[in-house]
Coordinates of C-alpha atoms (C1' of nucleotides) in Angstrom, one line a residue:
Chain A
M1 CA -27.7 -30.5 -13.8
E2 CA -26.2 -30.0 -17.3
K3 CA -28.0 -26.7 -17.7
L4 CA -27.0 -25.4 -14.4
S5 CA -23.4 -26.4 -15.0
R6 CA -23.3 -24.6 -18.3
K7 CA -24.7 -21.5 -16.6
E8 CA -22.0 -21.9 -14.0
R9 CA -19.4 -22.2 -16.7
D10 CA -20.7 -19.1 -18.4
R11 CA -20.6 -17.2 -15.2
I12 CA -17.0 -18.2 -14.5
S13 CA -15.8 -17.4 -18.0
R14 CA -17.5 -14.1 -17.8
E15 CA -15.7 -13.4 -14.5
E16 CA -12.4 -14.5 -16.0
Y17 CA -13.0 -12.1 -18.8
I18 CA -13.6 -9.2 -16.4
V19 CA -10.4 -10.1 -14.5
D20 CA -8.5 -10.1 -17.9
A21 CA -9.7 -6.6 -18.5
A22 CA -8.9 -5.5 -15.0
E23 CA -5.5 -7.0 -15.1
E24 CA -4.7 -5.0 -18.3
V25 CA -6.0 -1.7 -17.0
I26 CA -4.5 -2.1 -13.5
S27 CA -1.0 -3.2 -14.7
E28 CA -1.0 -0.2 -17.0
K29 CA -2.1 2.5 -14.7
G30 CA -1.8 1.1 -11.2
F31 CA -4.6 0.1 -8.9
D32 CA -5.5 3.6 -7.6
A33 CA -5.4 5.3 -10.9
A34 CA -7.5 2.6 -12.6
T35 CA -11.2 3.3 -12.5
M36 CA -14.1 0.9 -12.5
D37 CA -15.5 2.7 -15.6
E38 CA -12.3 2.0 -17.5
I39 CA -12.4 -1.7 -16.5
A40 CA -16.0 -2.0 -17.5
E41 CA -15.3 -0.4 -20.9
K42 CA -12.3 -2.7 -21.5
A43 CA -14.4 -5.7 -20.5
E44 CA -17.2 -4.4 -22.7
V45 CA -19.8 -4.5 -20.0
G46 CA -21.7 -1.9 -18.0
K47 CA -20.2 -0.8 -14.7
G48 CA -23.1 -2.3 -12.8
T49 CA -22.2 -5.7 -14.2
L50 CA -18.9 -5.6 -12.5
Y51 CA -20.7 -5.4 -9.2
L52 CA -22.8 -8.5 -10.1
H53 CA -19.6 -10.5 -10.1
F54 CA -17.4 -8.7 -7.6
N55 CA -18.3 -6.9 -4.4
S56 CA -15.8 -4.1 -4.9
K57 CA -12.8 -2.8 -6.8
S58 CA -10.6 -4.4 -4.2
A59 CA -12.3 -7.8 -4.8
I60 CA -11.3 -7.7 -8.4
Y61 CA -7.7 -7.0 -7.4
L62 CA -7.8 -10.0 -5.0
A63 CA -9.0 -12.1 -8.0
I64 CA -5.9 -11.0 -9.9
S65 CA -3.8 -11.9 -6.9
V66 CA -5.3 -15.4 -6.7
R67 CA -4.6 -15.9 -10.4
G68 CA -1.0 -14.9 -9.9
G69 CA -0.6 -17.1 -6.9
K70 CA -1.9 -20.1 -8.7
I71 CA 0.6 -19.6 -11.5
L72 CA 3.4 -19.3 -8.9
N73 CA 2.3 -22.3 -7.0
Q74 CA 2.4 -24.4 -10.2
K75 CA 6.0 -23.4 -10.6
M76 CA 6.8 -24.2 -7.0
S77 CA 5.2 -27.6 -7.2
Q78 CA 7.3 -28.4 -10.3
V79 CA 10.5 -27.7 -8.2
L80 CA 9.3 -30.3 -5.7
S81 CA 8.9 -32.9 -8.4
R82 CA 12.5 -32.5 -9.7
D83 CA 15.3 -34.8 -8.7
L84 CA 17.1 -32.5 -6.2
S85 CA 18.2 -32.6 -2.7
G86 CA 16.1 -30.7 -0.2
L87 CA 18.6 -28.0 0.1
E88 CA 18.8 -27.6 -3.7
M89 CA 15.0 -27.4 -3.8
I90 CA 15.0 -24.6 -1.3
E91 CA 17.6 -22.7 -3.3
E92 CA 15.7 -23.4 -6.5
M93 CA 12.5 -22.1 -4.9
G94 CA 14.2 -18.9 -4.0
Y95 CA 15.3 -18.4 -7.6
T96 CA 11.9 -19.4 -8.9
Y97 CA 10.2 -16.8 -6.8
L98 CA 12.6 -14.0 -7.8
Q99 CA 12.2 -14.9 -11.5
F100 CA 8.4 -14.9 -11.2
I101 CA 8.4 -11.4 -9.5
Q102 CA 10.8 -10.0 -12.1
Q103 CA 8.7 -11.3 -15.0
N104 CA 5.3 -10.5 -13.4
P105 CA 5.6 -7.4 -11.4
H106 CA 1.9 -6.7 -11.6
Y107 CA 1.2 -10.0 -9.8
Y108 CA 3.8 -9.0 -7.2
R109 CA 1.9 -5.8 -6.6
A110 CA -1.3 -7.7 -6.3
F111 CA 0.2 -10.0 -3.6
N112 CA 1.4 -6.9 -1.7
F113 CA -2.0 -5.4 -1.9
F114 CA -3.6 -8.5 -0.4
E115 CA -1.0 -8.8 2.4
N116 CA -1.2 -5.1 3.2
A117 CA -5.0 -5.0 3.3
L118 CA -5.0 -8.1 5.4
S119 CA -2.5 -6.8 7.9
E120 CA -4.5 -3.6 8.2
N121 CA -7.8 -5.5 8.7
K122 CA -9.3 -3.8 5.7
L123 CA -10.7 -7.0 4.2
T124 CA -14.2 -8.3 5.1
E125 CA -14.7 -12.0 5.1
S126 CA -15.4 -13.3 1.6
S127 CA -14.7 -16.3 -0.5
L128 CA -12.0 -14.4 -2.4
V129 CA -10.1 -13.6 0.8
D130 CA -10.3 -17.3 1.7
E131 CA -9.0 -18.2 -1.7
C132 CA -6.1 -15.8 -1.4
E133 CA -5.2 -17.4 2.0
Q134 CA -5.6 -20.8 0.6
V135 CA -3.2 -20.0 -2.2
G136 CA -0.7 -18.5 0.2
M137 CA -1.0 -21.6 2.4
E138 CA -0.3 -23.8 -0.5
A139 CA 2.9 -21.9 -1.4
M140 CA 4.0 -22.3 2.2
T141 CA 3.4 -26.0 2.1
Y142 CA 5.8 -26.4 -0.8
A143 CA 8.6 -24.7 1.2
V144 CA 7.9 -26.8 4.3
R145 CA 7.9 -30.0 2.1
A146 CA 11.3 -29.2 0.7
L147 CA 12.7 -28.5 4.1
Q148 CA 11.4 -31.8 5.4
I149 CA 12.9 -33.6 2.4
G150 CA 16.2 -31.8 3.2
M151 CA 16.0 -32.9 6.8
Q152 CA 15.5 -36.5 5.7
D153 CA 18.2 -36.6 3.0
G154 CA 20.6 -34.9 5.5
T155 CA 21.2 -31.7 3.5
I156 CA 19.4 -29.5 6.0
K157 CA 19.9 -29.5 9.8
D158 CA 16.9 -30.9 11.7
T159 CA 17.3 -28.8 14.8
F160 CA 14.4 -26.6 13.7
D161 CA 10.7 -27.2 13.4
P162 CA 10.2 -27.4 9.6
K163 CA 7.1 -25.2 9.8
E164 CA 9.0 -22.6 11.8
L165 CA 11.8 -22.7 9.3
G166 CA 9.3 -22.5 6.5
V167 CA 7.9 -19.2 7.9
I168 CA 11.4 -17.8 8.3
F169 CA 12.5 -18.8 4.9
W170 CA 9.3 -17.4 3.4
G171 CA 9.5 -14.1 5.1
A172 CA 13.2 -13.6 4.5
S173 CA 12.9 -14.4 0.8
R174 CA 10.0 -12.1 0.4
G175 CA 12.0 -9.3 2.0
V176 CA 15.1 -9.8 0.0
V177 CA 13.2 -10.1 -3.2
Q178 CA 11.3 -7.0 -2.4
V179 CA 14.6 -5.1 -2.0
A180 CA 15.9 -6.6 -5.2
Y181 CA 12.7 -5.6 -7.0
M182 CA 13.0 -2.1 -5.8
K183 CA 16.4 -1.9 -7.2
E184 CA 15.0 -3.0 -10.6
S185 CA 12.2 -0.5 -10.7
R186 CA 13.0 2.7 -12.6
R187 CA 12.6 5.0 -9.6
H188 CA 14.2 3.1 -6.9
M189 CA 15.5 3.9 -3.4
K190 CA 18.6 6.0 -3.3
V191 CA 19.9 3.6 -0.6
L192 CA 20.6 1.1 -3.3
D193 CA 22.2 3.5 -5.7
D194 CA 25.8 3.0 -4.7
V195 CA 25.3 -0.7 -4.4
T196 CA 27.1 -2.0 -7.5
F197 CA 26.4 -5.7 -7.4
S198 CA 23.7 -7.2 -9.6
L199 CA 20.4 -8.7 -8.6
E200 CA 21.7 -12.2 -9.2
T201 CA 24.7 -11.6 -6.9
L202 CA 22.3 -10.4 -4.2
I203 CA 20.0 -13.3 -4.3
K204 CA 22.9 -15.7 -4.6
G205 CA 24.4 -14.2 -1.5
F206 CA 21.1 -14.5 0.4
I207 CA 20.7 -18.1 -0.6
E208 CA 24.3 -18.9 0.3
I209 CA 23.8 -17.4 3.7
I210 CA 20.5 -19.1 4.4
G211 CA 22.0 -22.3 2.9
S212 CA 25.0 -22.3 5.2
G213 CA 22.8 -21.3 8.1
I214 CA 20.5 -24.3 7.7
K215 CA 23.0 -26.8 6.2
K216 CA 23.7 -29.8 8.4
Chain B
M1 CA 18.8 36.7 9.7
E2 CA 17.4 36.3 13.2
K3 CA 13.9 37.4 12.1
L4 CA 13.9 35.0 9.1
S5 CA 15.0 32.2 11.3
R6 CA 12.2 32.9 13.8
K7 CA 9.7 32.7 10.9
E8 CA 11.3 29.5 9.7
R9 CA 10.9 28.1 13.2
D10 CA 7.3 29.1 13.4
R11 CA 6.6 27.4 10.1
I12 CA 8.3 24.2 11.2
S13 CA 6.5 24.1 14.6
R14 CA 3.2 24.7 12.7
E15 CA 4.0 21.8 10.4
E16 CA 4.9 19.6 13.4
Y17 CA 1.6 20.4 14.9
I18 CA -0.2 19.4 11.8
V19 CA 1.7 16.1 11.7
D20 CA 0.8 15.5 15.3
A21 CA -2.9 15.8 14.4
A22 CA -2.5 13.7 11.3
E23 CA -0.6 11.0 13.3
E24 CA -3.5 10.8 15.7
V25 CA -6.2 10.6 13.1
I26 CA -4.4 8.2 10.8
S27 CA -3.3 5.8 13.6
E28 CA -6.9 5.7 14.8
K29 CA -8.8 5.2 11.5
G30 CA -6.1 4.2 9.0
F31 CA -4.8 6.3 6.1
D32 CA -7.6 5.7 3.6
A33 CA -10.4 6.3 6.1
A34 CA -8.9 9.4 7.6
T35 CA -10.0 12.6 5.8
M36 CA -8.3 15.9 5.3
D37 CA -11.2 17.6 7.0
E38 CA -10.8 15.6 10.1
I39 CA -7.0 16.2 10.2
A40 CA -7.7 20.0 9.7
E41 CA -10.2 20.0 12.5
K42 CA -7.9 18.1 14.9
A43 CA -5.1 20.5 14.0
E44 CA -7.5 23.5 14.5
V45 CA -6.8 25.0 11.1
G46 CA -8.7 25.3 7.9
K47 CA -8.4 22.6 5.3
G48 CA -6.7 25.0 2.9
T49 CA -4.0 25.6 5.4
L50 CA -3.0 21.9 5.3
Y51 CA -2.2 22.4 1.6
L52 CA 0.0 25.5 2.4
H53 CA 2.3 23.1 4.2
F54 CA 1.9 19.8 2.4
N55 CA 1.2 19.1 -1.2
S56 CA -1.1 16.2 -0.6
K57 CA -2.6 13.8 1.9
S58 CA 0.2 11.4 1.0
A59 CA 2.8 14.0 1.7
I60 CA 1.6 14.2 5.3
Y61 CA 1.9 10.5 5.6
L62 CA 5.5 10.7 4.4
A63 CA 6.2 13.3 7.0
I64 CA 4.9 10.8 9.6
S65 CA 7.1 8.1 8.1
V66 CA 10.1 10.4 8.4
R67 CA 9.3 11.1 12.0
G68 CA 9.1 7.3 12.7
G69 CA 12.3 6.6 10.8
K70 CA 14.2 9.2 12.8
I71 CA 13.1 7.6 16.1
L72 CA 14.1 4.2 14.9
N73 CA 17.5 5.5 13.6
Q74 CA 18.2 6.9 17.0
K75 CA 17.7 3.5 18.6
M76 CA 19.9 1.9 15.9
S77 CA 22.7 4.3 16.5
Q78 CA 22.5 3.6 20.2
V79 CA 23.1 -0.1 19.5
L80 CA 26.3 0.9 17.6
S81 CA 27.6 2.7 20.6
R82 CA 27.3 -0.2 23.0
D83 CA 30.2 -2.5 23.9
L84 CA 29.3 -5.5 21.7
S85 CA 30.9 -7.6 19.1
G86 CA 29.8 -6.9 15.5
L87 CA 27.7 -10.1 15.4
E88 CA 26.0 -9.2 18.7
M89 CA 25.2 -5.7 17.3
I90 CA 23.6 -7.2 14.2
E91 CA 21.5 -9.5 16.4
E92 CA 20.6 -6.6 18.7
M93 CA 19.5 -4.5 15.7
G94 CA 17.2 -7.2 14.6
Y95 CA 15.5 -7.3 18.0
T96 CA 15.5 -3.5 18.1
Y97 CA 13.7 -3.3 14.8
L98 CA 11.1 -5.9 15.9
Q99 CA 10.5 -4.2 19.2
F100 CA 10.0 -0.9 17.4
I101 CA 7.5 -2.3 15.0
Q102 CA 5.6 -4.0 17.8
Q103 CA 5.4 -0.9 19.8
N104 CA 4.8 1.5 17.0
P105 CA 2.6 -0.3 14.4
H106 CA 1.5 3.0 12.9
Y107 CA 5.0 4.0 12.0
Y108 CA 5.4 0.6 10.5
R109 CA 2.4 1.2 8.3
A110 CA 3.8 4.5 7.3
F111 CA 7.1 2.9 6.3
N112 CA 5.2 0.4 4.2
F113 CA 3.2 3.2 2.6
F114 CA 6.4 4.9 1.5
E115 CA 8.1 1.8 0.1
N116 CA 4.9 0.8 -1.6
A117 CA 4.4 4.1 -3.2
L118 CA 8.0 4.3 -4.2
S119 CA 8.1 0.9 -5.9
E120 CA 5.0 1.8 -7.8
N121 CA 6.4 5.1 -8.9
K122 CA 3.5 7.0 -7.4
L123 CA 5.7 9.6 -5.8
T124 CA 6.7 12.8 -7.5
E125 CA 10.0 14.3 -6.6
S126 CA 9.8 16.3 -3.5
S127 CA 11.9 17.2 -0.5
L128 CA 9.8 14.9 1.6
V129 CA 10.6 11.9 -0.6
D130 CA 14.3 12.8 -0.4
E131 CA 14.0 13.0 3.3
C132 CA 12.4 9.6 3.5
E133 CA 15.2 8.1 1.4
Q134 CA 17.8 9.9 3.5
V135 CA 16.4 8.3 6.6
G136 CA 16.3 4.9 5.0
M137 CA 19.9 5.3 3.9
E138 CA 20.9 6.2 7.4
A139 CA 19.3 3.0 8.8
M140 CA 21.2 1.0 6.3
T141 CA 24.4 2.6 7.2
Y142 CA 24.1 1.5 10.8
A143 CA 23.7 -2.1 9.7
V144 CA 26.7 -1.9 7.3
R145 CA 28.8 -0.3 10.1
A146 CA 27.9 -3.2 12.5
L147 CA 28.8 -5.7 9.8
Q148 CA 32.2 -4.0 9.2
I149 CA 32.9 -4.1 12.9
G150 CA 32.1 -7.7 13.0
M151 CA 34.4 -8.4 10.1
Q152 CA 37.1 -6.6 11.9
D153 CA 36.6 -8.2 15.3
G154 CA 36.4 -11.6 13.6
T155 CA 32.8 -12.5 14.6
I156 CA 31.5 -12.2 11.0
K157 CA 33.0 -13.8 7.9
D158 CA 34.5 -11.3 5.6
T159 CA 33.9 -13.1 2.3
F160 CA 31.0 -10.8 1.5
D161 CA 30.9 -7.1 0.6
P162 CA 29.6 -5.5 3.7
K163 CA 27.2 -3.3 1.7
E164 CA 25.8 -6.3 -0.1
L165 CA 25.4 -8.2 3.2
G166 CA 23.8 -5.1 4.6
V167 CA 21.1 -5.1 1.9
I168 CA 20.5 -8.8 2.4
F169 CA 20.3 -8.5 6.2
W170 CA 18.0 -5.5 5.9
G171 CA 15.6 -7.1 3.4
A172 CA 15.5 -10.4 5.2
S173 CA 14.8 -8.8 8.5
R174 CA 12.1 -6.7 7.1
G175 CA 10.5 -9.7 5.6
V176 CA 10.6 -11.8 8.7
V177 CA 9.4 -9.0 10.9
Q178 CA 6.5 -8.4 8.5
V179 CA 5.4 -12.0 8.8
A180 CA 5.8 -11.8 12.6
Y181 CA 3.8 -8.6 12.6
M182 CA 1.0 -10.2 10.6
K183 CA 0.8 -13.0 13.1
E184 CA 0.3 -10.4 15.8
S185 CA -2.5 -8.5 14.1
R186 CA -5.9 -9.5 15.0
R187 CA -7.0 -10.7 11.6
H188 CA -3.9 -12.5 10.4
M189 CA -3.1 -15.0 7.7
K190 CA -4.6 -18.4 8.1
V191 CA -1.2 -19.7 6.9
L192 CA 0.1 -18.8 10.3
D193 CA -2.7 -20.3 12.3
D194 CA -1.3 -23.7 12.9
V195 CA 2.1 -22.3 13.6
T196 CA 2.3 -22.7 17.4
F197 CA 5.6 -21.0 18.2
S198 CA 5.8 -17.5 19.5
L199 CA 7.1 -14.3 17.9
E200 CA 10.2 -14.4 19.9
T201 CA 11.0 -18.0 18.9
L202 CA 10.5 -17.0 15.3
I203 CA 12.9 -14.0 15.5
K204 CA 15.4 -15.9 17.5
G205 CA 15.4 -18.6 14.9
F206 CA 15.9 -16.1 12.1
I207 CA 18.8 -14.4 13.9
E208 CA 20.3 -17.8 14.7
I209 CA 20.2 -18.8 11.1
I210 CA 21.5 -15.6 9.8
G211 CA 24.1 -15.6 12.6
S212 CA 25.4 -19.0 11.8
G213 CA 25.2 -18.1 8.1
I214 CA 27.5 -15.1 8.4
K215 CA 29.6 -16.3 11.4
K216 CA 33.2 -16.8 10.7
Chain C
dT1 C1' -45.9 -17.0 -28.1
dC2 C1' -45.6 -15.0 -23.8
dA3 C1' -45.2 -14.4 -18.7
dG4 C1' -42.1 -14.3 -15.3
dA5 C1' -37.2 -14.7 -13.8
dA6 C1' -32.5 -13.5 -14.3
dA7 C1' -29.0 -10.6 -15.9
dA8 C1' -27.3 -6.2 -17.6
dT9 C1' -27.2 -1.3 -17.6
dG10 C1' -25.8 3.5 -16.9
dA11 C1' -27.8 7.7 -14.8
dC12 C1' -27.3 8.9 -10.3
dC13 C1' -25.6 9.6 -5.4
dG14 C1' -22.6 10.5 -1.5
dG15 C1' -18.3 11.5 -0.2
dT16 C1' -13.5 13.2 -0.5
dA17 C1' -9.0 15.2 -2.3
dG18 C1' -7.6 19.3 -3.8
dT19 C1' -8.5 24.5 -5.5
dC20 C1' -9.1 29.3 -5.4
dA21 C1' -11.3 33.7 -4.6
dT22 C1' -11.6 36.2 -0.6
dA23 C1' -10.4 37.7 3.9
dA24 C1' -7.4 38.3 7.8
dA25 C1' -3.0 39.1 9.6
dA26 C1' 1.6 40.6 9.5
dA27 C1' 5.3 43.2 7.7
dT28 C1' 6.9 47.5 5.8
dG29 C1' 8.0 52.2 5.7
dG30 C1' 7.1 56.9 5.8
Chain D
dC1 C1' 0.5 55.6 14.1
dC2 C1' -1.6 54.8 9.9
dA3 C1' -1.6 53.3 5.0
dT4 C1' -0.1 50.0 1.8
dT5 C1' 1.8 45.8 0.4
dT6 C1' 2.9 41.1 1.3
dT7 C1' 2.1 36.9 3.4
dT8 C1' -0.9 33.5 5.4
dA9 C1' -5.4 31.5 6.4
dT10 C1' -9.9 30.0 5.1
dG11 C1' -14.0 27.1 3.7
dA12 C1' -17.3 27.1 -0.1
dC13 C1' -16.7 24.9 -4.2
dT14 C1' -15.3 21.6 -8.0
dA15 C1' -14.1 17.4 -10.2
dC16 C1' -14.0 12.8 -9.9
dC17 C1' -14.8 8.1 -8.5
dG18 C1' -16.7 3.9 -6.1
dG19 C1' -20.8 2.0 -5.5
dT20 C1' -26.3 1.7 -6.0
dC21 C1' -30.7 0.8 -8.0
dA22 C1' -34.8 1.7 -10.9
dT23 C1' -35.3 0.4 -15.4
dT24 C1' -34.5 -2.3 -19.6
dT25 C1' -33.0 -6.3 -22.0
dT26 C1' -32.3 -11.1 -22.4
dC27 C1' -33.3 -15.7 -21.2
dT28 C1' -36.3 -19.7 -19.9
dG29 C1' -39.7 -23.0 -20.0
dA30 C1' -44.5 -24.1 -20.7

DNA sequence: TCAGAAAATGACCGGTAGTCATAAAAATGG
DNA sequence: CCATTTTTATGACTACCGGTCATTTTCTGA
């Protein structure tokens, strides 16, 4: 078994290395402009080797998405372990998400790629798709957990199903952060040009509204 | 001038016809899978002709996006003209948006394409990009108008800047509807599998939360 | 040491967005 | 009405890229 497991470890570290290279190339040039030849060169392997480990260019991007999702989930789980009320946790998660997106825009784009591809049924079944969904589900679980805590400690109203509230909170946060992110990007929507307030104000406003909407 | 304007009208109707064809092909097969040759064939013109009217495949998709945005804006403006309180208008706009997305998923995908491309700086300056932004700005204006009405008739609290609130409402709605839409699509996120409530429940919940969050 | 298995490789293929030399059509004007 | 210029249309062609596969290289275990 020892030999097999070393082989397995080799395979995984090789794949991690390929994902490293892809992450660099794709964050630099964008997914469409990045070519498999470039990724192979950066990873110092032949192009064919990429296809030994990943079924397609998209699959590599999904692997990047999984990586980012795991990092984000780690941060989310840390919020849950802090000594906060449920409502404070929810607020903290909102900020954590925003901060992560701001600091890791390339992971954000990878998340979007996954969700987009999923909602357009472009993805075939594969272990990577499953993993992406698993990661998404985990993130969702943290939000639901925080909501349940808030319902128990009396900081959040318990007239909603926590899962339902989780989906709403998740979707709304994603949307607001997306808008916020667009405002950050160099070439952003003109719609947002004459909006003078800062990102922080925007998110604070959102969290305030949601907060007072779900507060007991 | 009459002659020039006839020429102009001819050009525009030709372009509309191309967009008709593209809309058919793209809604049927998706943007990536649709080919310029197919679109040309459907429009009964040579492929080169497409490029006389549009700079790229993406440009055609932007034209589709503009078309959808105008239809949606028309519906939004109708909400504003109804005899409702500001808060009711906001709620009604949320439902209108959801309904539009459900009934016109291909326009929804076109909107996403535009926003995605924009946030990744893939779009070069062009009149079409400007037009897309114009349309987006108009939609935003309707929401802000409704919020202002609500602040005046006392149904919405006036502690926020209406524009700021508009951006938040816009972003959050987009996010929730996106999640809702994913639940509708055949191959949706596993995250949503064990969520038993319906779309309507979800949106109602969201509007309720936002409503009680911004209610005076 | 060597045969057979496993992994790696890059030349090659199919397909598509976009171009451009050429042709058709339309406008001009005498 | 025809000749000439300008505008518009066309599809064969090019460049490029994701993905394949016959061949080569490396590994393994007896």
